C-alpha positions as a Markdown table, in Angstrom:
| # | Residue | x | y | z |
|---|---|---|---|---|
| 1 | Unk | 54.5 | 89.2 | 54.6 |
| 2 | Unk | 53.2 | 92.9 | 52.4 |
| 3 | Unk | 51.8 | 94.6 | 50.3 |
| 4 | Unk | 55.0 | 96.3 | 48.8 |
| 5 | Unk | 58.0 | 97.1 | 48.1 |
| 6 | Unk | 56.9 | 100.3 | 49.4 |
| 7 | Unk | 55.6 | 98.8 | 52.8 |
| 8 | Unk | 58.4 | 96.8 | 53.9 |
| 9 | Unk | 61.3 | 99.9 | 53.6 |
| 10 | Unk | 58.8 | 102.2 | 55.6 |
| 11 | Unk | 58.6 | 99.0 | 58.2 |
| 12 | Unk | 62.5 | 99.2 | 58.3 |
| 13 | Unk | 62.7 | 102.3 | 59.1 |
| 14 | Unk | 60.1 | 102.4 | 61.2 |
| 15 | Unk | 62.1 | 98.9 | 64.4 |
| 16 | Unk | 65.3 | 98.5 | 61.8 |
| 17 | Unk | 65.7 | 96.2 | 59.2 |
| 18 | Unk | 63.6 | 93.4 | 59.2 |
| 19 | Unk | 65.1 | 89.7 | 57.6 |
| 20 | Unk | 62.8 | 87.4 | 57.1 |
| 21 | Unk | 59.7 | 89.9 | 55.6 |
| 22 | Unk | 58.7 | 89.7 | 51.9 |
| 23 | Unk | 56.9 | 91.7 | 49.7 |
| 24 | Unk | 54.0 | 89.8 | 48.1 |
| 25 | Unk | 51.6 | 92.8 | 45.6 |
| 26 | Unk | 48.2 | 92.6 | 45.2 |
| 27 | Unk | 46.9 | 91.0 | 41.4 |
| 28 | Unk | 45.1 | 93.3 | 39.8 |
| 29 | Unk | 41.2 | 93.2 | 41.5 |
| 30 | Unk | 39.1 | 92.1 | 39.0 |
| 31 | Unk | 36.4 | 95.1 | 38.3 |
| 32 | Unk | 33.2 | 93.8 | 36.1 |
| 33 | Unk | 31.2 | 95.5 | 33.0 |
| 34 | Unk | 28.2 | 97.0 | 35.0 |
| 35 | Unk | 25.1 | 98.7 | 32.2 |
| 36 | Unk | 28.4 | 100.5 | 30.8 |
| 37 | Unk | 26.5 | 103.6 | 31.8 |
| 38 | Unk | 28.7 | 105.7 | 34.6 |
| 39 | Unk | 25.0 | 106.7 | 35.3 |
| 40 | Unk | 26.5 | 111.1 | 34.4 |
| 41 | Unk | 26.4 | 113.1 | 31.9 |
| 42 | Unk | 28.8 | 115.2 | 30.5 |
| 43 | Unk | 32.9 | 115.2 | 30.8 |
| 44 | Unk | 34.2 | 114.1 | 34.2 |
| 45 | Unk | 37.2 | 113.8 | 37.1 |
| 46 | Unk | 37.0 | 110.3 | 39.4 |
| 47 | Unk | 38.2 | 109.5 | 43.2 |
| 48 | Unk | 37.7 | 106.6 | 44.0 |
| 49 | Unk | 38.3 | 106.7 | 48.0 |
| 50 | Unk | 37.1 | 107.6 | 52.0 |
| 51 | Unk | 37.5 | 111.1 | 54.1 |
| 52 | Unk | 40.3 | 110.4 | 55.5 |
| 53 | Unk | 43.6 | 113.0 | 56.9 |
| 54 | Unk | 46.1 | 111.4 | 54.1 |
| 55 | Unk | 43.4 | 110.7 | 50.8 |
| 56 | Unk | 43.2 | 114.9 | 51.8 |
| 57 | Unk | 40.0 | 115.9 | 49.3 |
| 58 | Unk | 40.0 | 119.5 | 51.1 |
| 59 | Unk | 43.7 | 119.7 | 48.5 |
| 60 | Unk | 41.5 | 118.7 | 45.8 |
| 61 | Unk | 39.0 | 119.8 | 46.1 |
| 62 | Unk | 40.4 | 123.5 | 46.4 |
| 63 | Unk | 42.3 | 122.8 | 43.5 |
| 64 | Unk | 38.8 | 122.1 | 41.5 |
| 65 | Unk | 37.4 | 125.8 | 42.8 |
| 66 | Unk | 41.8 | 127.1 | 41.0 |
| 67 | Unk | 41.1 | 125.6 | 37.9 |
| 68 | Unk | 37.4 | 126.2 | 35.8 |
| 69 | Unk | 39.0 | 124.6 | 32.9 |
| 70 | Unk | 38.4 | 121.0 | 34.4 |
| 71 | Unk | 35.1 | 118.9 | 34.0 |
| 72 | Unk | 33.3 | 118.5 | 37.2 |
| 73 | Unk | 34.9 | 116.6 | 40.2 |
| 74 | Unk | 33.1 | 113.4 | 41.1 |
| 75 | Unk | 34.0 | 111.8 | 44.9 |
| 76 | Unk | 33.2 | 108.3 | 45.2 |
| 77 | Unk | 34.0 | 107.2 | 49.3 |
| 78 | Unk | 32.3 | 108.2 | 52.7 |
| 79 | Unk | 31.7 | 111.7 | 53.4 |
| 80 | Unk | 31.0 | 112.9 | 56.8 |
| 81 | Unk | 27.6 | 114.3 | 56.1 |
| 82 | Unk | 28.5 | 117.5 | 57.7 |
| 83 | Unk | 32.5 | 117.0 | 56.5 |
| 84 | Unk | 30.1 | 116.5 | 52.8 |
| 85 | Unk | 28.2 | 120.2 | 53.4 |
| 86 | Unk | 32.2 | 122.5 | 54.5 |
| 87 | Unk | 33.8 | 120.5 | 51.9 |
| 88 | Unk | 31.0 | 122.1 | 49.2 |
| 89 | Unk | 30.8 | 124.5 | 50.6 |
| 90 | Unk | 35.0 | 125.4 | 50.0 |
| 91 | Unk | 33.4 | 124.9 | 46.3 |
| 92 | Unk | 32.2 | 126.0 | 43.6 |
| 93 | Unk | 28.4 | 124.8 | 42.2 |
| 94 | Unk | 28.3 | 121.5 | 39.8 |
| 95 | Unk | 32.5 | 121.1 | 39.9 |
| 96 | Unk | 32.2 | 118.7 | 42.1 |
| 97 | Unk | 29.5 | 115.7 | 44.1 |
| 98 | Unk | 29.5 | 113.2 | 46.2 |
| 99 | Unk | 28.0 | 110.2 | 45.7 |
| 100 | Unk | 29.3 | 108.1 | 49.4 |
| 101 | Unk | 30.0 | 104.4 | 48.8 |
| 102 | Unk | 30.3 | 102.7 | 46.2 |
| 103 | Unk | 29.5 | 98.9 | 46.5 |
| 104 | Unk | 28.5 | 97.6 | 42.7 |
| 105 | Unk | 31.6 | 96.8 | 41.6 |
| 106 | Unk | 30.0 | 97.5 | 38.4 |
| 107 | Unk | 29.1 | 100.9 | 38.8 |
| 108 | Unk | 32.4 | 101.2 | 40.0 |
| 109 | Unk | 34.0 | 99.4 | 36.7 |
| 110 | Unk | 31.4 | 101.6 | 35.6 |
| 111 | Unk | 32.2 | 105.0 | 36.8 |
| 112 | Unk | 36.6 | 103.9 | 36.1 |
| 113 | Unk | 35.8 | 103.1 | 32.8 |
| 114 | Unk | 33.3 | 106.3 | 31.6 |
| 115 | Unk | 35.5 | 108.7 | 33.6 |
| 116 | Unk | 37.6 | 111.3 | 31.4 |
| 117 | Unk | 40.8 | 110.7 | 33.9 |
| 118 | Unk | 40.9 | 109.1 | 37.4 |
| 119 | Unk | 43.1 | 110.8 | 40.3 |
| 120 | Unk | 45.2 | 108.1 | 42.8 |
| 121 | Unk | 45.4 | 111.6 | 45.3 |
| 122 | Unk | 47.2 | 110.8 | 48.4 |
| 123 | Unk | 50.0 | 112.1 | 50.9 |
| 124 | Unk | 51.0 | 108.1 | 52.2 |
| 125 | Unk | 50.2 | 104.4 | 50.6 |
| 126 | Unk | 51.7 | 101.0 | 50.8 |
| 127 | Unk | 49.9 | 100.3 | 47.5 |
| 128 | Unk | 47.8 | 102.1 | 45.8 |
| 129 | Unk | 44.3 | 100.4 | 44.9 |
| 130 | Unk | 42.5 | 103.1 | 43.4 |
| 131 | Unk | 46.0 | 104.0 | 40.6 |
| 132 | Unk | 46.0 | 100.3 | 40.2 |
| 133 | Unk | 42.1 | 99.9 | 39.8 |
| 134 | Unk | 41.9 | 103.0 | 37.6 |
| 135 | Unk | 45.3 | 101.5 | 35.2 |
| 136 | Unk | 43.7 | 97.7 | 35.4 |
| 137 | Unk | 40.7 | 99.1 | 32.9 |
| 138 | Unk | 42.2 | 102.1 | 30.7 |
| 139 | Unk | 40.9 | 104.5 | 32.1 |
| 140 | Unk | 43.6 | 107.8 | 32.0 |
| 141 | Unk | 45.0 | 108.6 | 35.2 |
| 142 | Unk | 47.2 | 111.6 | 37.4 |
| 143 | Unk | 49.3 | 110.4 | 41.0 |
| 144 | Unk | 50.3 | 112.7 | 43.8 |
| 145 | Unk | 53.8 | 111.1 | 43.2 |
| 146 | Unk | 54.5 | 109.5 | 46.2 |
| 147 | Unk | 56.8 | 105.8 | 46.0 |
| 148 | Unk | 54.4 | 103.7 | 46.3 |
| 149 | Unk | 52.2 | 105.1 | 42.9 |
| 150 | Unk | 56.0 | 105.2 | 41.3 |
| 151 | Unk | 56.1 | 101.6 | 41.8 |
| 152 | Unk | 52.8 | 100.0 | 40.1 |
| 153 | Unk | 52.0 | 102.6 | 38.0 |
| 154 | Unk | 55.5 | 103.1 | 36.9 |
| 155 | Unk | 55.3 | 105.2 | 33.6 |
| 156 | Unk | 51.4 | 104.4 | 33.1 |
| 157 | Unk | 50.4 | 107.9 | 35.0 |
| 158 | Unk | 50.8 | 111.2 | 35.1 |
| 159 | Unk | 52.3 | 112.7 | 38.8 |
| 160 | Unk | 51.7 | 115.5 | 40.3 |
| 161 | Unk | 53.5 | 117.5 | 44.1 |
| 162 | Unk | 50.0 | 115.9 | 46.0 |
| 163 | Unk | 50.5 | 119.5 | 47.9 |
| 164 | Unk | 50.3 | 122.0 | 44.6 |
| 165 | Unk | 47.2 | 122.6 | 43.3 |
| 166 | Unk | 48.6 | 123.6 | 40.1 |
| 167 | Unk | 51.1 | 120.6 | 39.6 |
| 168 | Unk | 47.7 | 119.0 | 40.1 |
| 169 | Unk | 45.5 | 120.6 | 37.9 |
| 170 | Unk | 48.1 | 119.9 | 35.0 |
| 171 | Unk | 48.3 | 116.7 | 35.7 |
| 172 | Unk | 44.5 | 116.1 | 35.0 |
| 173 | Unk | 44.8 | 118.3 | 31.8 |
| 174 | Unk | 47.6 | 116.0 | 30.9 |
| 175 | Unk | 45.8 | 112.5 | 30.9 |
| 176 | Unk | 42.7 | 114.1 | 30.2 |
| 177 | Unk | 44.4 | 115.6 | 27.2 |
| 178 | Unk | 46.3 | 112.6 | 25.9 |
| 179 | Unk | 43.6 | 109.4 | 27.0 |
| 180 | Unk | 44.4 | 105.6 | 27.7 |
| 181 | Unk | 48.5 | 105.3 | 29.3 |
| 182 | Unk | 50.2 | 103.7 | 25.8 |
| 183 | Unk | 52.5 | 101.6 | 28.2 |
| 184 | Unk | 51.5 | 99.1 | 31.2 |
| 185 | Unk | 51.4 | 99.7 | 34.4 |
| 186 | Unk | 53.9 | 97.5 | 36.3 |
| 187 | Unk | 51.5 | 95.6 | 38.7 |
| 188 | Unk | 49.3 | 94.9 | 35.4 |
| 189 | Unk | 51.6 | 92.5 | 35.0 |
| 190 | Unk | 51.1 | 89.9 | 38.5 |
| 191 | Unk | 48.4 | 87.7 | 38.1 |
| 192 | Unk | 46.6 | 86.0 | 41.3 |
| 193 | Unk | 48.1 | 83.0 | 40.5 |
| 194 | Unk | 50.8 | 83.8 | 41.2 |
| 195 | Unk | 50.0 | 86.2 | 43.9 |
| 196 | Unk | 48.8 | 82.6 | 45.8 |
| 197 | Unk | 52.0 | 81.1 | 44.8 |
| 198 | Unk | 54.5 | 83.7 | 46.2 |
| 199 | Unk | 52.2 | 84.0 | 49.5 |
| 200 | Unk | 51.9 | 80.3 | 49.5 |
| 201 | Unk | 55.7 | 79.5 | 48.5 |
| 202 | Unk | 56.8 | 82.7 | 52.3 |
| 203 | Unk | 54.8 | 80.4 | 54.3 |
| 204 | Unk | 56.4 | 78.1 | 53.6 |
| 205 | Unk | 59.2 | 78.9 | 54.0 |
| 206 | Unk | 59.0 | 80.1 | 57.6 |
| 207 | Unk | 57.4 | 77.0 | 57.9 |
| 208 | Unk | 61.3 | 75.5 | 57.0 |
| 209 | Unk | 63.4 | 78.2 | 59.2 |
| 210 | Unk | 61.1 | 77.2 | 62.5 |
């Protein structure tokens, strides 16, 4: 069982065609309301993740360094102190802010809901959790143009080449200007009950084939 058709395709490319592999996507993670406030003053752009190579936080920082017209970038997720200092040195004062991990789901939900735009920036994903969390609360979203984001966001995101900082900035500006998506993302159609039923059916099929 894998979480997306994107991952299923990549597995087949890596190890060859596998007859009995089934894609069972996640349903939408719940983001409860917190205090209703994000704890930040003024407009901001949000990204949520971890400072791993495929997330390319350095590329994000470069894009915001080159485009003064964008609101400040808030980075939520783990980043080592040394790496934080390195990235901060590349940016103009006030253009980025590191919040570290946010484990309170209510606070995280407020951060998403109050963002002028959420960036789902990555070069490689099997599902794209940040994008789906943002869309689940109606946040405007700019997403890197990779298969997993296309599979689950559909027409609800503004896409850009993750290697092109100018394209990233343009997608963010367009998302801010347009506001919340007017169309629904494919991922939002699946419920947890349906996810459970699909998982159970796949497991029963595997047992019956033994």
